[in-house]
């Protein structure tokens, strides 16, 4: 049985085309500002790709690169300045932040109407309460991708491995909302789950979001299940040009000719995250300006 590949590039390109058309037709250009603290190489790559994406669709963007030893209050000052600037529609603080800066404090400081990451407690609360506004980009990307490829989640059992506030928890909330692209029966699994493999094998859809390269094997995936691999892990590879390659949280044996459909890494969920960031930024502009 060959597997259906859920191609994030393809869906992202459609979403970009739609946003570029809106910019073209209305002449409105939402502005996204990204704050990057320190020089984590993976974060620098993500931030660059966010800027390139903005250029592709015609959004304005600015990246504020701050030194790793900057004070928490200086970061909060910058957030306050961007909150007050009407040309800034979306604010994204790239995480992780250095240990001396509280991520929670900084995320709370972002005006919830500009919180295109969906990490502000008000936006998390709205999702929990069943009337979401800005939903975190990766969970939203998973939902849009599954819907695009006609993978039904309503009535299905979904196992989400990973309970982060970036992916696992908001995805569980999103998938258990009422509605045709939701209505799933969700189990959140984590490091203390007993018989993880057994729990995952009961699922129709398995979402791997714990950030451990190749952790999930055939033992965790019932044959014919759908696999969504959210992992983006760098592993050393002396044979590769950059000295590393990117792998997911799911081992290849549990994907091709085993899953009925799966998201590849790279090229699956990753591009969807950026597409949803831009969509949230458009929505933020509309929320702020009508
Ligand atoms: N770091 C890893 N993923 C994300 C994300 O979706 N948003 C932000 N702000 N930082 C991240």
Tab-separated table of C-alpha atoms and ligand atoms in Angstrom:
chain	number	residue	atom	x	y	z
A	1	UNK	CA	0.000	0.000	0.000
A	2	UNK	CA	1.588	3.261	-1.010
A	3	UNK	CA	0.959	6.179	1.325
A	4	UNK	CA	-0.586	9.557	0.540
A	5	UNK	CA	1.991	12.264	1.180
A	6	UNK	CA	0.544	15.366	2.830
A	7	UNK	CA	2.638	17.993	1.070
A	8	UNK	CA	2.938	21.175	3.100
A	9	UNK	CA	4.671	23.100	0.309
A	10	UNK	CA	1.694	22.611	-1.947
A	11	UNK	CA	-0.852	23.817	0.604
A	12	UNK	CA	1.397	26.684	1.721
A	13	UNK	CA	1.767	27.894	-1.865
A	14	UNK	CA	-2.019	28.044	-2.271
A	15	UNK	CA	-2.365	30.019	0.948
A	16	UNK	CA	0.422	32.386	-0.101
A	17	UNK	CA	-1.265	32.892	-3.471
A	18	UNK	CA	-4.539	33.708	-1.723
A	19	UNK	CA	-2.866	36.234	0.599
A	20	UNK	CA	-0.890	37.807	-2.264
A	21	UNK	CA	-4.172	38.205	-4.168
A	22	UNK	CA	-5.781	39.950	-1.160
A	23	UNK	CA	-2.828	42.362	-0.968
A	24	UNK	CA	-3.030	42.991	-4.702
A	25	UNK	CA	-6.789	43.540	-4.716
A	26	UNK	CA	-7.033	45.727	-1.617
A	27	UNK	CA	-3.644	47.444	-1.584
A	28	UNK	CA	-3.459	46.648	2.133
A	29	UNK	CA	-0.123	45.399	3.437
A	30	UNK	CA	-0.138	43.929	6.945
A	31	UNK	CA	3.056	44.433	8.954
A	32	UNK	CA	4.701	41.605	10.898
A	33	UNK	CA	7.446	42.315	13.417
A	34	UNK	CA	9.645	39.517	14.721
A	35	UNK	CA	11.826	39.738	17.815
A	36	UNK	CA	14.826	37.425	17.919
A	37	UNK	CA	16.997	37.380	21.033
A	38	UNK	CA	20.413	35.740	20.808
A	39	UNK	CA	21.987	33.747	18.027
A	40	UNK	CA	20.420	30.281	18.162
A	41	UNK	CA	21.104	29.082	14.584
A	42	UNK	CA	17.804	27.237	14.153
A	43	UNK	CA	15.840	30.288	15.330
A	44	UNK	CA	17.797	32.492	12.915
A	45	UNK	CA	16.795	30.180	10.043
A	46	UNK	CA	13.099	30.282	11.049
A	47	UNK	CA	13.130	34.044	11.399
A	48	UNK	CA	14.717	34.505	7.975
A	49	UNK	CA	12.134	32.257	6.390
A	50	UNK	CA	9.337	34.287	8.014
A	51	UNK	CA	10.776	37.468	6.475
A	52	UNK	CA	11.071	35.858	3.041
A	53	UNK	CA	7.484	34.641	3.274
A	54	UNK	CA	6.279	38.177	4.043
A	55	UNK	CA	8.105	39.471	0.984
A	56	UNK	CA	6.586	36.778	-1.186
A	57	UNK	CA	3.018	37.793	-0.378
A	58	UNK	CA	3.627	41.544	-0.114
A	59	UNK	CA	3.418	42.002	3.652
A	60	UNK	CA	5.790	44.443	5.323
A	61	UNK	CA	8.110	42.977	7.934
A	62	UNK	CA	10.891	43.870	10.274
A	63	UNK	CA	13.136	41.666	12.386
A	64	UNK	CA	14.503	43.043	15.646
A	65	UNK	CA	17.676	41.127	16.456
A	66	UNK	CA	18.722	41.632	20.079
A	67	UNK	CA	21.880	40.408	21.821
A	68	UNK	CA	21.576	37.318	24.049
A	69	UNK	CA	22.522	39.298	27.170
A	70	UNK	CA	19.871	41.996	26.713
A	71	UNK	CA	17.765	42.677	29.817
A	72	UNK	CA	14.193	41.482	30.146
A	73	UNK	CA	13.025	45.075	30.617
A	74	UNK	CA	14.602	46.121	27.307
A	75	UNK	CA	12.684	43.366	25.528
A	76	UNK	CA	9.489	44.463	27.284
A	77	UNK	CA	10.181	48.073	26.224
A	78	UNK	CA	10.465	46.995	22.600
A	79	UNK	CA	7.215	45.020	22.853
A	80	UNK	CA	5.494	48.099	24.321
A	81	UNK	CA	6.769	50.242	21.462
A	82	UNK	CA	5.503	47.754	18.854
A	83	UNK	CA	2.156	47.455	20.685
A	84	UNK	CA	1.703	51.216	20.338
A	85	UNK	CA	2.719	51.376	16.667
A	86	UNK	CA	-0.316	51.195	14.337
A	87	UNK	CA	1.843	50.051	11.416
A	88	UNK	CA	2.629	46.866	13.364
A	89	UNK	CA	-0.198	44.348	12.999
A	90	UNK	CA	1.500	41.194	14.241
A	91	UNK	CA	4.240	40.673	16.828
A	92	UNK	CA	6.108	37.394	17.142
A	93	UNK	CA	8.727	36.782	19.807
A	94	UNK	CA	10.819	33.854	18.645
A	95	UNK	CA	11.247	31.261	21.364
A	96	UNK	CA	13.264	29.934	23.091
A	97	UNK	CA	14.393	33.103	24.865
A	98	UNK	CA	17.589	33.133	26.961
A	99	UNK	CA	17.062	31.719	30.463
A	100	UNK	CA	17.176	35.122	32.209
A	101	UNK	CA	14.117	36.345	30.265
A	102	UNK	CA	10.676	35.037	31.213
A	103	UNK	CA	8.914	33.762	28.086
A	104	UNK	CA	5.590	33.952	29.874
A	105	UNK	CA	6.102	37.575	30.869
A	106	UNK	CA	7.098	38.611	27.352
A	107	UNK	CA	4.236	36.690	25.718
A	108	UNK	CA	1.772	38.299	28.134
A	109	UNK	CA	3.149	41.744	27.259
A	110	UNK	CA	2.257	41.409	23.564
A	111	UNK	CA	-1.115	43.015	22.887
A	112	UNK	CA	-3.504	40.080	22.440
A	113	UNK	CA	-4.847	41.684	19.213
A	114	UNK	CA	-1.302	41.516	17.779
A	115	UNK	CA	-0.475	38.053	19.139
A	116	UNK	CA	-0.244	36.218	15.814
A	117	UNK	CA	1.494	33.313	17.587
A	118	UNK	CA	-1.591	32.624	19.714
A	119	UNK	CA	0.527	32.283	22.877
A	120	UNK	CA	-1.055	35.113	24.873
A	121	UNK	CA	-3.132	33.769	27.799
A	122	UNK	CA	-6.209	35.569	26.427
A	123	UNK	CA	-5.900	33.776	23.078
A	124	UNK	CA	-5.187	30.447	24.761
A	125	UNK	CA	-8.222	31.034	27.007
A	126	UNK	CA	-10.462	31.873	24.065
A	127	UNK	CA	-9.463	28.613	22.382
A	128	UNK	CA	-10.099	26.665	25.574
A	129	UNK	CA	-13.484	28.360	25.984
A	130	UNK	CA	-14.488	27.379	22.457
A	131	UNK	CA	-14.384	30.739	20.681
A	132	UNK	CA	-10.859	30.958	19.292
A	133	UNK	CA	-9.324	34.110	17.841
A	134	UNK	CA	-5.595	33.651	17.184
A	135	UNK	CA	-4.649	29.984	17.325
A	136	UNK	CA	-0.996	28.896	17.461
A	137	UNK	CA	0.332	28.483	13.935
A	138	UNK	CA	1.490	24.865	14.038
A	139	UNK	CA	-1.773	23.374	15.377
A	140	UNK	CA	-3.737	25.521	12.943
A	141	UNK	CA	-1.456	24.348	10.127
A	142	UNK	CA	-2.106	20.710	11.033
A	143	UNK	CA	-5.855	21.299	10.900
A	144	UNK	CA	-5.756	23.132	7.560
A	145	UNK	CA	-3.452	20.509	6.042
A	146	UNK	CA	-5.678	17.576	7.072
A	147	UNK	CA	-8.745	19.396	5.795
A	148	UNK	CA	-7.040	20.206	2.491
A	149	UNK	CA	-6.225	16.549	1.847
A	150	UNK	CA	-9.669	15.332	2.899
A	151	UNK	CA	-8.452	13.519	5.999
A	152	UNK	CA	-11.539	13.387	8.214
A	153	UNK	CA	-10.889	13.952	11.889
A	154	UNK	CA	-14.528	14.142	13.055
A	155	UNK	CA	-15.379	11.057	15.067
A	156	UNK	CA	-11.812	9.742	14.793
A	157	UNK	CA	-9.436	8.900	17.582
A	158	UNK	CA	-6.357	11.106	17.642
A	159	UNK	CA	-3.294	10.546	19.823
A	160	UNK	CA	-1.127	13.618	20.285
A	161	UNK	CA	2.303	12.871	21.699
A	162	UNK	CA	3.635	16.027	23.363
A	163	UNK	CA	1.905	18.509	25.679
A	164	UNK	CA	3.679	21.755	24.813
A	165	UNK	CA	1.781	25.021	24.782
A	166	UNK	CA	3.070	25.577	21.228
A	167	UNK	CA	1.684	22.379	19.727
A	168	UNK	CA	0.208	19.572	21.826
A	169	UNK	CA	-2.203	21.413	24.096
A	170	UNK	CA	-3.619	23.907	21.593
A	171	UNK	CA	-3.934	21.163	18.955
A	172	UNK	CA	-5.963	19.054	21.398
A	173	UNK	CA	-8.229	22.036	22.093
A	174	UNK	CA	-8.628	22.767	18.388
A	175	UNK	CA	-9.377	19.167	17.439
A	176	UNK	CA	-12.024	18.804	20.155
A	177	UNK	CA	-13.967	21.931	19.151
A	178	UNK	CA	-17.352	21.437	17.517
A	179	UNK	CA	-17.193	21.526	13.735
A	180	UNK	CA	-16.489	19.430	10.700
A	181	UNK	CA	-12.714	20.028	10.703
A	182	UNK	CA	-12.618	19.075	14.384
A	183	UNK	CA	-14.894	16.864	16.530
A	184	UNK	CA	-12.058	14.394	17.125
A	185	UNK	CA	-11.643	12.240	20.205
A	186	UNK	CA	-8.232	13.236	21.499
A	187	UNK	CA	-5.728	11.682	23.878
A	188	UNK	CA	-2.736	13.801	24.907
A	189	UNK	CA	0.281	11.593	25.629
A	190	UNK	CA	3.513	12.661	27.315
A	191	UNK	CA	6.644	11.387	28.998
A	192	UNK	CA	4.667	9.886	31.904
A	193	UNK	CA	2.135	8.040	29.719
A	194	UNK	CA	2.220	4.325	30.427
A	195	UNK	CA	2.088	1.990	27.443
A	196	UNK	CA	2.574	4.910	25.047
A	197	UNK	CA	2.871	2.580	22.054
A	198	UNK	CA	-0.384	0.828	22.948
A	199	UNK	CA	-2.253	4.117	23.357
A	200	UNK	CA	-0.929	5.398	20.021
A	201	UNK	CA	-1.807	2.165	18.206
A	202	UNK	CA	-5.452	2.706	19.113
A	203	UNK	CA	-5.473	6.009	17.251
A	204	UNK	CA	-6.663	6.631	13.706
A	205	UNK	CA	-4.445	9.711	13.573
A	206	UNK	CA	-1.132	9.962	15.412
A	207	UNK	CA	0.524	13.348	15.930
A	208	UNK	CA	4.178	13.257	16.967
A	209	UNK	CA	5.178	16.504	18.658
A	210	UNK	CA	7.721	15.732	21.321
A	211	UNK	CA	10.928	16.721	19.577
A	212	UNK	CA	12.837	13.445	19.766
A	213	UNK	CA	14.295	12.383	16.414
A	214	UNK	CA	12.862	9.128	15.066
A	215	UNK	CA	11.232	8.215	18.385
A	216	UNK	CA	7.967	6.864	16.990
A	217	UNK	CA	8.218	3.498	15.241
A	218	UNK	CA	5.781	0.975	13.785
A	219	UNK	CA	5.131	-0.071	17.347
A	220	UNK	CA	3.373	3.295	17.845
A	221	UNK	CA	1.452	3.407	14.574
A	222	UNK	CA	-1.326	1.046	13.551
A	223	UNK	CA	-0.964	0.056	9.907
A	224	UNK	CA	-3.148	2.350	7.823
A	225	UNK	CA	-3.257	5.151	10.402
A	226	UNK	CA	-2.546	8.777	9.443
A	227	UNK	CA	0.717	10.186	10.822
A	228	UNK	CA	1.361	13.882	11.380
A	229	UNK	CA	5.022	14.479	12.208
A	230	UNK	CA	5.550	17.883	13.811
A	231	UNK	CA	9.186	17.203	14.754
A	232	UNK	CA	11.938	19.336	13.231
A	233	UNK	CA	15.212	17.962	14.590
A	234	UNK	CA	18.765	18.626	13.444
A	235	UNK	CA	20.905	15.488	13.456
A	236	UNK	CA	24.603	15.394	12.603
A	237	UNK	CA	25.316	14.084	9.140
A	238	UNK	CA	28.940	14.428	8.028
A	239	UNK	CA	27.847	13.468	4.485
A	240	UNK	CA	25.446	16.417	4.209
A	241	UNK	CA	26.551	19.794	2.842
A	242	UNK	CA	25.678	21.628	6.056
A	243	UNK	CA	26.944	18.823	8.298
A	244	UNK	CA	23.442	18.054	9.523
A	245	UNK	CA	20.053	17.066	8.223
A	246	UNK	CA	16.525	17.634	9.422
A	247	UNK	CA	14.507	14.651	10.614
A	248	UNK	CA	11.112	14.280	12.255
A	249	UNK	CA	9.953	12.515	15.402
A	250	UNK	CA	8.765	9.498	13.406
A	251	UNK	CA	11.076	6.800	12.022
A	252	UNK	CA	10.740	6.224	8.239
A	253	UNK	CA	9.576	2.606	8.801
A	254	UNK	CA	6.324	3.913	10.334
A	255	UNK	CA	5.535	6.112	7.336
A	256	UNK	CA	5.982	4.943	3.744
A	257	UNK	CA	3.974	1.807	2.924
A	258	UNK	CA	2.746	1.684	6.520
A	259	UNK	CA	0.718	4.824	7.234
A	260	UNK	CA	-2.234	5.531	4.907
A	261	UNK	CA	-1.103	9.163	4.787
A	262	UNK	CA	1.697	11.124	6.393
A	263	UNK	CA	3.433	14.493	6.558
A	264	UNK	CA	7.092	14.280	5.462
A	265	UNK	CA	9.934	16.082	7.275
A	266	UNK	CA	11.001	18.411	5.838
A	267	UNK	CA	8.116	19.623	3.668
A	268	UNK	CA	5.118	18.668	5.780
A	269	UNK	CA	3.944	20.660	8.784
A	270	UNK	CA	6.867	23.155	8.705
A	271	UNK	CA	5.688	25.170	5.691
A	272	UNK	CA	2.142	25.178	7.088
A	273	UNK	CA	3.299	26.930	10.254
A	274	UNK	CA	4.585	29.886	8.251
A	275	UNK	CA	1.468	29.968	6.079
A	276	UNK	CA	-0.698	30.192	9.205
A	277	UNK	CA	1.502	32.926	10.653
A	278	UNK	CA	0.812	35.059	7.600
A	279	UNK	CA	-2.883	34.263	7.666
A	280	UNK	CA	-3.029	35.252	11.346
A	281	UNK	CA	-1.191	38.477	10.490
A	282	UNK	CA	-3.781	39.318	7.833
A	283	UNK	CA	-6.565	38.556	10.324
A	284	UNK	CA	-4.845	40.714	12.949
A	285	UNK	CA	-4.803	43.667	10.554
A	286	UNK	CA	-8.514	43.209	9.834
A	287	UNK	CA	-9.266	42.919	13.574
A	288	UNK	CA	-7.374	46.139	14.288
A	289	UNK	CA	-8.512	48.201	11.307
A	290	UNK	CA	-11.768	46.581	10.242
B	1	LIG	N1	9.906	28.599	18.208
B	1	LIG	C1	9.567	27.404	17.684
B	1	LIG	N2	8.328	27.464	17.138
B	1	LIG	C2	7.885	28.723	17.330
B	1	LIG	C3	6.682	29.391	16.996
B	1	LIG	O1	5.742	28.848	16.402
B	1	LIG	N3	6.614	30.684	17.371
B	1	LIG	C4	7.617	31.301	18.036
B	1	LIG	N4	7.441	32.553	18.378
B	1	LIG	N5	8.740	30.716	18.354
B	1	LIG	C5	8.869	29.426	17.999
